[in-house]
XYZ file of C-alpha atoms in Angstrom:
741
model
C 102.681 -66.804 -64.421
C 101.392 -63.408 -63.321
C 100.440 -60.501 -65.488
C 102.172 -57.236 -65.938
C 100.689 -54.241 -64.307
C 100.757 -50.791 -65.676
C 99.105 -48.004 -63.760
C 98.529 -45.033 -66.024
C 97.778 -41.650 -64.529
C 96.330 -39.134 -66.950
C 97.543 -35.678 -65.962
C 97.883 -32.721 -68.313
C 101.292 -31.620 -67.045
C 104.702 -31.327 -68.640
C 108.041 -31.353 -66.844
C 111.086 -29.998 -68.655
C 113.514 -32.298 -66.819
C 111.419 -35.450 -66.942
C 113.334 -38.644 -67.665
C 112.596 -42.312 -68.228
C 114.560 -44.261 -65.643
C 114.776 -48.046 -65.920
C 115.213 -50.561 -63.099
C 118.454 -52.569 -63.427
C 118.913 -54.113 -59.947
C 122.680 -53.698 -60.181
C 123.194 -54.192 -56.436
C 120.751 -57.113 -56.327
C 119.301 -55.797 -53.062
C 115.949 -55.271 -54.814
C 115.310 -51.911 -53.104
C 113.586 -49.099 -54.976
C 115.507 -46.423 -53.071
C 119.005 -47.650 -54.035
C 120.275 -45.247 -56.762
C 122.625 -47.843 -58.262
C 119.642 -50.037 -59.118
C 118.407 -47.500 -61.676
C 119.768 -46.410 -65.039
C 121.922 -43.308 -64.638
C 122.228 -43.957 -60.925
C 119.149 -41.866 -60.149
C 116.044 -42.864 -58.223
C 112.946 -41.720 -60.170
C 111.285 -38.570 -58.859
C 107.856 -37.019 -59.261
C 108.727 -35.791 -62.771
C 110.134 -39.103 -64.028
C 108.847 -42.309 -65.571
C 109.882 -45.430 -63.667
C 110.154 -48.583 -65.807
C 110.338 -52.038 -64.225
C 111.370 -54.606 -66.855
C 112.077 -58.269 -66.300
C 115.664 -58.830 -65.138
C 117.093 -62.244 -65.959
C 118.731 -64.085 -63.036
C 116.674 -61.998 -60.611
C 113.647 -62.879 -58.515
C 111.830 -60.008 -60.222
C 110.942 -58.314 -56.935
C 111.247 -54.557 -56.463
C 110.615 -53.505 -52.867
C 109.622 -50.031 -51.729
C 111.791 -48.976 -48.785
C 110.027 -45.619 -48.369
C 107.210 -43.613 -49.927
C 108.154 -42.542 -53.464
C 106.556 -40.213 -55.989
C 106.762 -40.746 -59.754
C 105.083 -39.194 -62.735
C 104.702 -42.512 -64.553
C 104.931 -46.142 -63.579
C 105.518 -48.854 -66.186
C 105.725 -52.465 -65.106
C 106.870 -54.370 -68.183
C 108.377 -57.519 -66.769
C 107.535 -61.202 -66.857
C 106.752 -62.161 -63.289
C 107.909 -58.835 -61.846
C 106.538 -57.900 -58.423
C 106.330 -54.435 -56.888
C 106.382 -55.090 -53.138
C 105.700 -53.003 -50.060
C 102.235 -54.068 -48.949
C 100.850 -52.119 -45.953
C 104.205 -50.404 -45.436
C 104.947 -47.791 -48.086
C 103.113 -46.158 -50.964
C 103.985 -45.476 -54.582
C 102.482 -42.061 -55.275
C 101.398 -41.693 -58.903
C 101.217 -38.140 -60.239
C 101.571 -38.209 -64.033
C 101.085 -40.330 -67.132
C 102.401 -43.846 -67.602
C 102.107 -46.310 -70.457
C 102.641 -49.966 -71.216
C 105.903 -51.071 -72.803
C 105.055 -52.388 -76.248
C 102.882 -55.065 -77.773
C 104.344 -57.904 -75.710
C 103.222 -60.309 -73.034
C 103.820 -58.875 -69.574
C 103.286 -60.558 -66.241
C 103.565 -59.118 -62.780
C 101.922 -58.271 -59.496
C 101.556 -55.119 -57.424
C 101.698 -55.764 -53.701
C 102.390 -52.114 -52.896
C 99.801 -49.521 -52.006
C 99.159 -46.937 -54.716
C 98.146 -43.341 -54.050
C 96.409 -41.586 -56.939
C 97.097 -37.920 -57.512
C 94.871 -37.718 -60.598
C 92.573 -39.812 -62.788
C 94.278 -43.089 -63.633
C 94.227 -46.137 -65.822
C 95.120 -49.767 -65.236
C 96.086 -51.318 -68.529
C 98.294 -53.925 -70.191
C 99.552 -54.698 -73.711
C 97.689 -55.938 -76.764
C 98.262 -59.570 -75.920
C 95.599 -61.996 -74.770
C 98.027 -63.643 -72.324
C 98.724 -60.444 -70.409
C 97.081 -59.868 -67.071
C 97.207 -57.508 -64.130
C 97.234 -58.459 -60.442
C 96.790 -55.649 -57.924
C 96.821 -56.846 -54.321
C 97.845 -53.574 -52.725
C 95.296 -50.949 -51.799
C 94.531 -48.126 -54.227
C 93.305 -44.832 -52.806
C 92.894 -41.212 -53.834
C 92.724 -39.851 -50.271
C 89.157 -38.781 -50.891
C 89.894 -36.566 -53.902
C 87.277 -38.215 -56.130
C 89.430 -39.387 -59.033
C 88.375 -41.904 -61.682
C 90.046 -45.154 -62.745
C 89.813 -46.741 -66.181
C 90.595 -50.434 -66.538
C 92.041 -50.325 -70.046
C 94.064 -52.362 -72.488
C 92.836 -53.682 -75.785
C 93.529 -57.358 -75.165
C 94.616 -57.865 -71.557
C 93.335 -61.177 -70.290
C 92.408 -60.089 -66.817
C 92.810 -57.408 -64.185
C 92.597 -59.080 -60.778
C 91.819 -56.857 -57.812
C 92.837 -58.395 -54.503
C 93.157 -55.188 -52.502
C 90.796 -52.391 -51.571
C 89.914 -49.837 -54.241
C 89.034 -46.712 -52.256
C 88.552 -44.116 -54.983
C 85.766 -41.568 -54.901
C 85.179 -41.225 -58.632
C 83.843 -43.654 -61.199
C 85.561 -46.849 -62.349
C 85.308 -47.676 -66.067
C 85.878 -51.158 -67.467
C 87.142 -51.153 -71.071
C 89.373 -54.242 -70.930
C 88.391 -57.889 -71.293
C 87.897 -58.953 -67.667
C 88.218 -57.162 -64.368
C 87.944 -59.623 -61.500
C 87.158 -58.348 -58.033
C 88.157 -60.997 -55.502
C 91.173 -63.261 -55.901
C 94.017 -65.023 -54.133
C 97.749 -64.632 -54.752
C 100.336 -66.976 -53.224
C 103.852 -65.559 -53.061
C 107.000 -67.596 -53.600
C 107.475 -67.708 -49.833
C 103.916 -69.103 -49.603
C 102.521 -65.871 -48.230
C 98.835 -65.706 -49.171
C 97.216 -62.452 -50.265
C 93.486 -62.508 -50.783
C 90.556 -60.152 -50.844
C 89.239 -57.541 -53.200
C 86.629 -54.850 -52.585
C 85.493 -51.461 -53.845
C 84.316 -48.697 -51.550
C 83.338 -45.035 -51.799
C 83.329 -45.078 -55.608
C 80.430 -43.414 -57.368
C 80.044 -46.495 -59.534
C 81.594 -49.194 -61.697
C 80.631 -48.715 -65.348
C 81.091 -51.077 -68.271
C 82.452 -49.268 -71.327
C 83.271 -51.910 -73.934
C 85.518 -50.527 -76.682
C 86.642 -53.762 -78.379
C 86.587 -54.008 -82.156
C 83.474 -55.937 -83.133
C 85.385 -58.875 -84.657
C 86.942 -59.711 -81.295
C 83.617 -61.284 -80.270
C 84.352 -60.221 -76.719
C 82.586 -58.042 -74.217
C 84.118 -56.141 -71.347
C 83.245 -57.967 -68.147
C 83.332 -57.081 -64.467
C 83.419 -60.209 -62.302
C 82.599 -60.232 -58.608
C 84.376 -63.501 -57.881
C 83.721 -65.544 -54.769
C 84.771 -68.928 -56.133
C 88.106 -68.851 -54.261
C 87.266 -66.680 -51.263
C 83.635 -65.955 -50.363
C 82.771 -62.380 -49.395
C 79.281 -60.922 -49.178
C 80.524 -57.341 -49.219
C 82.848 -56.758 -52.150
C 80.792 -53.754 -53.285
C 80.633 -51.486 -50.240
C 78.622 -48.367 -49.603
C 76.578 -46.613 -52.265
C 78.537 -47.916 -55.261
C 76.441 -48.469 -58.402
C 77.007 -50.979 -61.183
C 76.232 -49.581 -64.600
C 76.977 -49.082 -68.278
C 78.113 -46.265 -70.547
C 78.508 -46.196 -74.329
C 78.235 -49.821 -75.510
C 77.792 -51.404 -72.098
C 79.127 -54.792 -71.024
C 78.674 -57.755 -68.695
C 78.527 -57.992 -64.904
C 79.043 -61.466 -63.454
C 78.585 -62.569 -59.846
C 80.270 -65.904 -59.091
C 79.209 -67.899 -56.080
C 81.057 -70.271 -53.756
C 80.815 -74.063 -53.590
C 80.828 -74.192 -49.784
C 78.824 -71.209 -48.548
C 76.092 -68.799 -49.543
C 76.961 -65.537 -51.274
C 74.595 -62.579 -51.100
C 76.050 -59.442 -52.697
C 73.968 -56.350 -52.035
C 74.468 -53.323 -54.295
C 72.922 -49.868 -54.080
C 71.595 -49.846 -57.647
C 72.299 -50.660 -61.239
C 72.572 -47.648 -63.492
C 72.139 -48.210 -67.251
C 73.194 -44.972 -68.905
C 73.776 -46.374 -72.390
C 73.869 -49.636 -74.324
C 72.929 -53.035 -72.938
C 73.807 -54.337 -69.481
C 74.259 -58.101 -69.227
C 73.702 -59.464 -65.712
C 75.030 -62.978 -65.134
C 74.546 -64.666 -61.753
C 76.618 -67.843 -61.760
C 76.032 -70.138 -58.819
C 78.599 -72.847 -58.048
C 76.024 -75.484 -57.117
C 72.390 -75.882 -56.185
C 73.087 -76.223 -52.472
C 74.579 -72.775 -51.864
C 72.673 -69.751 -53.047
C 74.222 -66.950 -55.046
C 72.139 -63.783 -54.875
C 72.821 -60.434 -56.503
C 70.541 -57.966 -54.751
C 69.936 -54.412 -55.929
C 68.138 -51.902 -53.749
C 66.916 -50.141 -56.879
C 67.830 -49.128 -60.396
C 68.291 -46.177 -62.719
C 67.888 -46.442 -66.465
C 68.131 -44.055 -69.397
C 65.788 -44.360 -72.343
C 67.173 -46.324 -75.265
C 68.843 -48.973 -73.103
C 68.086 -52.546 -72.108
C 69.329 -55.391 -69.947
C 69.845 -59.092 -70.555
C 69.696 -61.591 -67.701
C 71.360 -64.998 -67.402
C 71.630 -67.214 -64.340
C 72.791 -70.739 -63.565
C 72.404 -73.274 -60.749
C 71.544 -71.298 -57.606
C 72.057 -67.875 -59.181
C 69.320 -65.318 -58.516
C 68.788 -61.658 -59.380
C 66.688 -59.794 -56.843
C 65.449 -56.228 -57.226
C 63.974 -55.089 -53.950
C 60.269 -54.245 -54.164
C 60.066 -55.415 -57.786
C 56.522 -56.219 -58.895
C 55.005 -57.629 -62.037
C 52.841 -55.556 -64.334
C 50.660 -57.385 -66.828
C 52.618 -60.581 -66.262
C 56.169 -59.245 -66.613
C 58.558 -57.137 -64.544
C 59.821 -54.521 -67.056
C 59.794 -54.749 -70.870
C 63.439 -53.699 -71.267
C 64.960 -56.689 -69.437
C 65.034 -60.012 -71.300
C 66.233 -63.554 -70.726
C 66.993 -65.740 -73.737
C 64.532 -63.976 -76.013
C 61.767 -63.987 -73.401
C 60.292 -61.403 -71.103
C 61.156 -61.711 -67.406
C 58.939 -61.788 -64.325
C 59.225 -61.721 -60.538
C 58.674 -65.202 -59.110
C 57.268 -66.124 -55.707
C 60.726 -65.942 -54.090
C 61.265 -62.389 -55.308
C 63.797 -63.378 -57.973
C 63.723 -62.088 -61.545
C 63.321 -65.112 -63.840
C 62.488 -65.961 -67.440
C 58.854 -66.304 -68.388
C 57.732 -69.751 -69.547
C 55.124 -70.887 -72.066
C 52.443 -71.140 -69.404
C 52.765 -67.399 -68.751
C 51.556 -66.572 -72.275
C 48.136 -66.554 -73.888
C 47.542 -67.706 -77.474
C 46.621 -64.853 -79.843
C 43.440 -65.025 -81.913
C 41.987 -63.028 -84.785
C 39.763 -61.202 -82.338
C 39.152 -60.880 -78.600
C 42.742 -60.435 -77.379
C 43.403 -58.739 -74.020
C 45.508 -55.551 -73.769
C 46.773 -56.584 -70.321
C 48.181 -59.982 -71.336
C 51.349 -61.225 -73.034
C 50.916 -63.571 -76.008
C 52.915 -66.333 -77.662
C 52.388 -66.643 -81.425
C 53.385 -70.214 -82.350
C 51.176 -70.911 -85.395
C 52.239 -70.478 -89.005
C 49.650 -67.795 -89.798
C 47.376 -65.367 -88.037
C 45.078 -62.738 -89.569
C 43.530 -60.052 -87.392
C 39.920 -59.073 -87.958
C 39.770 -56.121 -85.551
C 42.032 -53.498 -84.029
C 44.042 -55.352 -81.415
C 46.143 -54.414 -78.410
C 48.299 -56.851 -76.433
C 50.800 -56.006 -73.730
C 53.583 -58.171 -75.151
C 54.066 -60.497 -78.118
C 56.520 -63.377 -78.575
C 56.928 -65.161 -81.919
C 58.095 -68.657 -81.120
C 58.187 -71.217 -83.906
C 61.094 -72.878 -85.749
C 59.602 -72.303 -89.199
C 58.136 -69.492 -91.282
C 55.355 -67.368 -89.795
C 53.116 -64.633 -91.195
C 51.053 -62.156 -89.215
C 48.507 -60.331 -91.397
C 47.038 -57.228 -89.793
C 44.560 -56.640 -92.596
C 43.107 -53.164 -92.176
C 43.576 -53.332 -88.415
C 46.187 -51.829 -86.110
C 48.162 -54.060 -83.751
C 49.473 -52.284 -80.646
C 52.299 -53.756 -78.538
C 51.527 -52.038 -75.256
C 54.890 -52.566 -73.555
C 56.848 -51.537 -76.667
C 58.952 -54.731 -76.828
C 58.462 -57.249 -79.652
C 60.227 -60.633 -79.525
C 60.722 -62.601 -82.763
C 62.487 -65.938 -82.315
C 62.920 -69.177 -84.225
C 64.081 -70.146 -87.709
C 62.292 -69.346 -90.937
C 61.076 -66.098 -92.440
C 58.933 -63.966 -90.132
C 56.633 -61.529 -91.926
C 54.198 -58.851 -90.816
C 51.908 -57.702 -93.607
C 48.711 -55.690 -93.901
C 46.289 -54.023 -96.261
C 46.477 -50.745 -94.357
C 46.810 -51.702 -90.704
C 49.779 -50.430 -88.675
C 52.106 -51.933 -86.090
C 51.975 -49.585 -83.099
C 54.517 -49.531 -80.265
C 53.137 -48.344 -76.949
C 56.262 -48.049 -74.784
C 58.677 -45.171 -74.335
C 61.216 -47.229 -76.287
C 60.882 -49.512 -79.280
C 62.710 -52.738 -78.421
C 63.013 -55.618 -80.889
C 64.722 -58.929 -80.143
C 65.140 -60.949 -83.353
C 66.986 -64.234 -83.817
C 66.990 -67.439 -85.860
C 67.758 -68.175 -89.496
C 65.870 -66.503 -92.315
C 64.515 -62.989 -92.724
C 62.284 -60.810 -90.593
C 60.208 -58.317 -92.580
C 58.031 -55.622 -91.085
C 56.145 -54.668 -94.217
C 53.485 -52.540 -92.555
C 53.331 -48.923 -91.400
C 54.860 -48.483 -87.952
C 53.579 -45.950 -85.433
C 54.159 -44.872 -81.838
C 51.573 -44.370 -79.131
C 53.337 -42.255 -76.517
C 52.511 -43.595 -73.038
C 50.349 -41.423 -70.836
C 52.484 -39.253 -68.564
C 55.688 -39.858 -70.521
C 58.092 -36.934 -70.824
C 60.233 -38.335 -73.643
C 60.155 -36.370 -76.875
C 60.909 -39.288 -79.181
C 61.049 -43.061 -78.774
C 64.506 -44.610 -78.825
C 65.216 -47.856 -80.662
C 66.974 -50.869 -79.141
C 67.918 -54.153 -80.789
C 69.451 -56.163 -77.901
C 70.166 -59.002 -80.324
C 69.709 -59.568 -84.058
C 70.725 -62.986 -85.345
C 68.592 -63.227 -88.494
C 71.086 -64.217 -91.188
C 69.001 -62.480 -93.879
C 68.453 -59.425 -91.742
C 65.551 -57.368 -90.464
C 63.721 -55.395 -93.173
C 61.511 -52.351 -92.606
C 59.633 -51.940 -95.885
C 56.449 -50.227 -94.751
C 55.801 -46.549 -94.224
C 57.322 -45.048 -91.081
C 54.679 -42.944 -89.337
C 56.971 -42.117 -86.405
C 59.717 -40.246 -88.233
C 61.672 -38.879 -85.270
C 63.629 -41.076 -82.856
C 65.962 -40.618 -79.920
C 69.020 -42.854 -79.569
C 69.752 -46.084 -81.427
C 71.407 -49.245 -80.092
C 71.815 -52.541 -81.910
C 73.891 -55.686 -81.561
C 73.761 -57.635 -84.834
C 77.002 -59.637 -84.687
C 76.284 -63.337 -85.122
C 78.320 -66.321 -86.311
C 81.284 -64.159 -87.402
C 79.074 -61.860 -89.476
C 77.232 -58.599 -89.082
C 73.513 -59.086 -89.699
C 71.852 -56.157 -91.426
C 69.047 -53.817 -90.494
C 67.368 -52.616 -93.697
C 65.727 -49.207 -93.424
C 63.534 -49.079 -96.510
C 60.093 -47.902 -97.428
C 58.992 -44.479 -98.659
C 59.770 -42.655 -95.423
C 62.062 -40.140 -93.761
C 63.629 -41.213 -90.462
C 65.570 -38.926 -88.119
C 67.707 -40.220 -85.230
C 68.502 -37.384 -82.829
C 70.468 -39.369 -80.240
C 73.711 -41.328 -80.087
C 74.368 -44.613 -81.866
C 75.877 -47.502 -79.903
C 76.491 -51.220 -80.340
C 77.706 -53.391 -83.219
C 75.645 -53.345 -86.402
C 75.213 -53.148 -90.152
C 72.652 -50.665 -91.500
C 71.444 -50.757 -95.106
C 69.589 -47.717 -96.420
C 67.140 -48.923 -99.043
C 63.985 -47.508 -100.547
C 63.112 -43.893 -101.194
C 63.196 -41.327 -98.450
C 65.954 -40.302 -96.088
C 67.789 -41.514 -93.018
C 69.050 -38.558 -90.997
C 71.714 -39.005 -88.310
C 72.174 -36.183 -85.810
C 73.777 -38.095 -82.943
C 77.324 -39.244 -82.338
C 78.367 -42.787 -83.149
C 79.896 -44.308 -80.016
C 79.501 -47.808 -81.410
C 82.173 -50.468 -81.571
C 81.319 -50.930 -85.238
C 78.760 -49.524 -87.671
C 78.747 -50.593 -91.305
C 76.475 -48.077 -93.032
C 75.610 -48.905 -96.643
C 73.623 -46.386 -98.695
C 72.057 -48.302 -101.581
C 68.930 -46.230 -102.207
C 67.638 -42.887 -101.033
C 69.636 -40.358 -99.037
C 71.486 -40.528 -95.719
C 71.954 -37.089 -94.175
C 74.997 -36.626 -91.945
C 74.236 -34.180 -89.136
C 77.127 -34.960 -86.772
C 80.874 -35.004 -87.428
C 81.061 -38.311 -85.541
C 78.205 -40.016 -87.338
C 79.058 -43.442 -88.831
C 81.251 -43.515 -91.936
C 79.003 -44.406 -94.907
C 79.635 -46.436 -98.038
C 77.649 -44.931 -100.899
C 76.533 -47.109 -103.828
C 74.816 -46.434 -107.133
C 71.298 -45.256 -106.425
C 72.259 -43.852 -103.037
C 73.418 -40.437 -101.867
C 75.212 -39.074 -98.810
C 74.281 -35.516 -97.885
C 76.579 -33.564 -95.560
C 74.464 -30.993 -93.772
C 75.415 -27.347 -93.380
C 77.856 -26.715 -90.546
C 79.167 -30.293 -90.536
C 82.865 -30.770 -91.358
C 83.527 -34.499 -91.641
C 87.002 -35.499 -90.345
C 89.317 -38.024 -91.978
C 88.123 -40.838 -89.709
C 84.563 -40.502 -91.058
C 85.186 -39.700 -94.750
C 82.533 -41.418 -96.895
C 83.611 -44.268 -99.154
C 82.280 -43.589 -102.640
C 81.439 -46.652 -104.716
C 80.741 -46.490 -108.488
C 77.614 -44.463 -109.184
C 77.150 -43.092 -105.668
C 76.546 -39.403 -104.924
C 78.026 -36.989 -102.378
C 76.047 -33.781 -101.846
C 75.129 -31.156 -99.300
C 76.130 -27.798 -97.822
C 78.764 -29.153 -95.451
C 82.424 -30.105 -95.730
C 84.480 -33.252 -96.250
C 87.790 -32.121 -94.809
C 90.470 -34.601 -95.824
C 91.569 -36.669 -98.826
C 88.575 -37.743 -100.871
C 88.807 -40.365 -103.606
C 85.957 -40.848 -106.044
C 85.322 -44.157 -107.744
C 84.127 -44.345 -111.356
C 80.882 -42.505 -112.130
C 80.581 -40.910 -108.690
C 78.454 -37.754 -108.626
C 79.161 -34.453 -106.837
C 76.489 -31.898 -106.020
C 76.289 -28.761 -103.918
C 73.136 -28.368 -101.862
C 70.326 -30.802 -101.165
C 67.977 -32.685 -103.465
C 65.698 -29.677 -103.968
C 67.942 -26.737 -103.115
C 71.098 -25.129 -104.460
C 74.072 -24.842 -102.130
C 77.822 -25.243 -101.776
C 79.612 -28.506 -101.042
C 83.163 -27.998 -99.763
C 85.820 -30.688 -100.118
C 89.442 -31.251 -99.084
C 90.178 -28.228 -96.895
C 92.795 -29.871 -94.659
C 96.406 -29.034 -95.436
C 97.603 -31.223 -98.327
C 94.187 -32.791 -98.913
C 93.365 -34.054 -102.418
C 90.209 -34.722 -104.404
C 91.054 -37.657 -106.689
C 88.881 -37.955 -109.794
C 88.181 -40.978 -111.973
C 86.481 -41.583 -115.296
C 82.811 -40.741 -115.530
C 82.615 -38.498 -112.473
C 79.644 -36.155 -112.699
C 79.220 -32.641 -111.366
C 75.482 -32.211 -110.825
C 74.601 -28.545 -111.304
C 71.267 -27.285 -110.004
C 69.836 -23.965 -111.163
C 67.168 -22.030 -109.297
C 65.586 -18.597 -109.281
C 66.941 -16.201 -106.703
C 65.917 -12.619 -105.944
C 63.930 -11.121 -108.811
C 64.320 -14.469 -110.566
C 68.063 -13.987 -110.987
C 69.543 -17.414 -111.659
C 71.562 -19.023 -108.854
C 73.363 -22.337 -108.959
C 74.968 -25.065 -106.883
C 78.745 -25.065 -106.383
C 81.485 -27.502 -105.392
C 84.560 -25.905 -103.783
C 87.819 -27.841 -103.401
C 89.948 -26.182 -100.745
C 93.201 -27.792 -101.803
C 94.100 -29.910 -104.843
C 92.203 -31.768 -107.570
C 94.089 -34.790 -108.904
C 93.276 -36.132 -112.381
C 94.344 -39.609 -113.545
C 97.853 -39.365 -114.961
C 98.241 -39.907 -118.721
C 94.718 -41.322 -118.886
C 91.794 -39.953 -120.908
C 88.655 -39.390 -118.843
C 85.186 -37.968 -119.301
C 83.965 -35.468 -116.719
C 80.222 -34.935 -116.911
C 78.258 -31.816 -116.046
C 74.588 -32.634 -115.508
C 72.164 -29.704 -115.348
C 68.746 -29.620 -113.652
C 66.323 -26.761 -113.083
C 64.621 -26.223 -109.733
C 62.876 -23.015 -110.768
C 60.312 -24.579 -113.112
C 61.616 -22.384 -115.890
C 61.477 -19.045 -114.032
C 65.212 -18.495 -113.484
C 66.745 -15.819 -115.736
C 69.619 -17.657 -117.402
C 70.148 -15.593 -120.570
C 73.835 -14.639 -120.945
C 74.446 -16.103 -117.492
C 77.862 -17.615 -116.736
C 77.651 -20.050 -113.823
C 80.693 -20.781 -111.665
C 80.095 -24.421 -110.812
C 83.434 -25.556 -109.376
C 86.451 -23.917 -107.707
C 89.830 -25.238 -106.528
C 93.222 -24.172 -105.251
C 95.550 -26.295 -107.419
C 95.550 -29.085 -110.008
C 97.636 -32.187 -110.540
C 97.934 -34.190 -113.800
C 95.422 -32.002 -115.654
C 95.830 -32.301 -119.430
C 93.196 -30.569 -121.556
C 93.882 -33.052 -124.353
C 92.852 -35.959 -122.126
C 89.794 -34.515 -120.390
C 86.405 -34.422 -122.123
C 83.656 -32.357 -120.533
C 80.212 -33.710 -121.397
C 77.139 -31.607 -120.644
C 73.945 -33.582 -120.010
C 70.503 -33.107 -118.543
C 67.802 -35.433 -117.295
C 65.225 -32.736 -118.096
C 65.504 -32.096 -121.851
C 61.915 -30.803 -121.923
C 62.980 -27.970 -119.608
C 66.749 -27.468 -119.858
C 68.296 -26.626 -123.198
C 71.988 -27.477 -123.496
C 72.558 -27.420 -127.259
C 74.511 -24.158 -126.963
C 76.048 -24.879 -123.575
C 79.805 -24.797 -123.018
C 82.224 -25.543 -120.201
C 85.214 -23.287 -119.550
C 87.807 -24.998 -117.327
C 89.947 -21.983 -116.414
C 93.248 -23.115 -114.890
C 94.325 -19.533 -114.210
C 91.176 -18.340 -112.466
C 90.884 -21.809 -110.874
C 87.241 -22.108 -111.798
C 84.979 -24.258 -113.926
C 82.304 -22.153 -115.592
C 79.140 -23.175 -117.410
C 77.354 -20.940 -119.929
C 74.825 -21.121 -122.757
C 72.079 -22.785 -120.704
C 68.492 -22.249 -121.843
C 65.354 -23.230 -120.002
C 63.739 -24.707 -123.085
C 64.671 -26.956 -125.994
C 66.402 -30.268 -126.253
C 69.830 -31.545 -127.107
C 73.185 -32.566 -125.829
C 76.634 -31.207 -126.282
C 80.191 -32.348 -125.834
C 82.441 -29.347 -125.410
C 86.198 -29.461 -124.788
C 88.021 -26.287 -123.887
């Protein structure tokens, strides 16, 4: 069984006479150039889509008998083969696509000429696979290839990929190096990449798939020490992925690569030897790495990772590469390997060395002086507590490793946990909870040019999560990456404490974030993650990017949409009972409020306008107990100004159901705003649905009865002017009123 191949060329062109022409093999000669073999009796041209389905009672082979140009090429058959190796080319100029959510199997033995950026993909079926044993070239034009498909089992490359752009791996597996035996026992084998700028992992799988995109340099069938030729880099973008080098059971394999290039996410490097007798070396001449990234190393049998000229510093190679929850080092052979217990010192209450790495294996440790260590590993399968007292603990390399079962707790009576690297990297696994209940701070390394530290969680497997409950003395961060998927569940990162945190960079990975405690969590970067569950349970999360994660807002929590941000339908907040939506930005599409949800224009201490439902046909759906929070402040010459909620399209009330709509009034002016005879417009809309004045009760309330008088306050819900107006407010007195108009 061989997989279907679909080669998709992305080209922004439109042809008025384009047609989809399907292979029928009516003459049974199997030749592409025979018109009678195609639907309509026409051979596909450069404006057409050529579809090769499986033909029953046929050998499934379509043979090129000349060079042909098509806009799109769809190979949808079971066992279909496109032939013409080393003879003719199929020239791909336009866009192609896979034929449905079905299993497809096939092989390309023809050479493919790219005329634009392209994509190799197959259907959403785990049994589908792609075999490409012809050569793929772009004639030096520098195009890119994306290996796509949401569930394709494998893309096998047995020919030469000679494309000058970048290759992106988004599918399950791309295997470079394979063997294909034809029905006539012809053997095709090989697989290499040359001239490309790089091969980049770009995993896009949904988090529940538990899969990672993987690029395999496979020598298990045919050994080749030069599958990556020239100055091709191996790297990651967005969420990253896995690179695997497989060895050979009969001969040594030494694959030399220009560099690895970690642009985003986590790169997993796996060197899988076949046996102990034959070495399997992956050798990089150097590396490039962006801040906020990390790498994880695994190796087996004779597998070795070698970075030329790598040297240890304070007992480890670099703090951003890990192996199994340990730091890594350069051994005597030049290989990068996991550190072992003998490489670590045992921490004490006093007298620790800033140039050493330490292994904390006791149940308790209390510091009696300010302490700096280069690295720290927690390693015990039961509960542990580290008490800083009034002393600061500095992790010089910036990477903290917490492993083992049981609760792991850092506490203090004033001392801070200080990270001394450009990035803050935390590896946390084992059952129980990890709690960092101390202030955290950052000591920017000497000579560093980064503005903020980025945060990386290469792995979080604590079933009760990681809790930050101390004060955050850092405040501003760069990017954020976390992988918290473990045992079919997302483990949570709890951002609590009385602090404001601002992430200015992108968010990648797979994670659950819980906003707890007072203070704010501000998100200004784009979420490129496979999955982010963002729960706002306490405090405020400020949305400063239209592609920030979609939040769920619970009672006690608030989501603030910042000015200039217009949240699209794919990121619309989910409002749970009692949650609040606020801000000066816009929620564009349909917006449904649960019971007791609060609406407020502006921020916590400032009046402003929140805009909802501006997209064509968008609706704001109300439920019982919804509250419009109205803030009053003093403007120019103490003239009263107020917050406003504007609904660009329709407000929908529950049909034939009585509800209470609350208007809660607060004063930001400390009594200085001139409110006498003032009529406040507090809500506007374009149209209403199901509104019945007999069924809607407007209740005016205040949480500041010592300052805001509402005994004479009224609400005017004007269906003609399309406004809700509030009047009769006084900045003194007490009382409550229920007014229906």
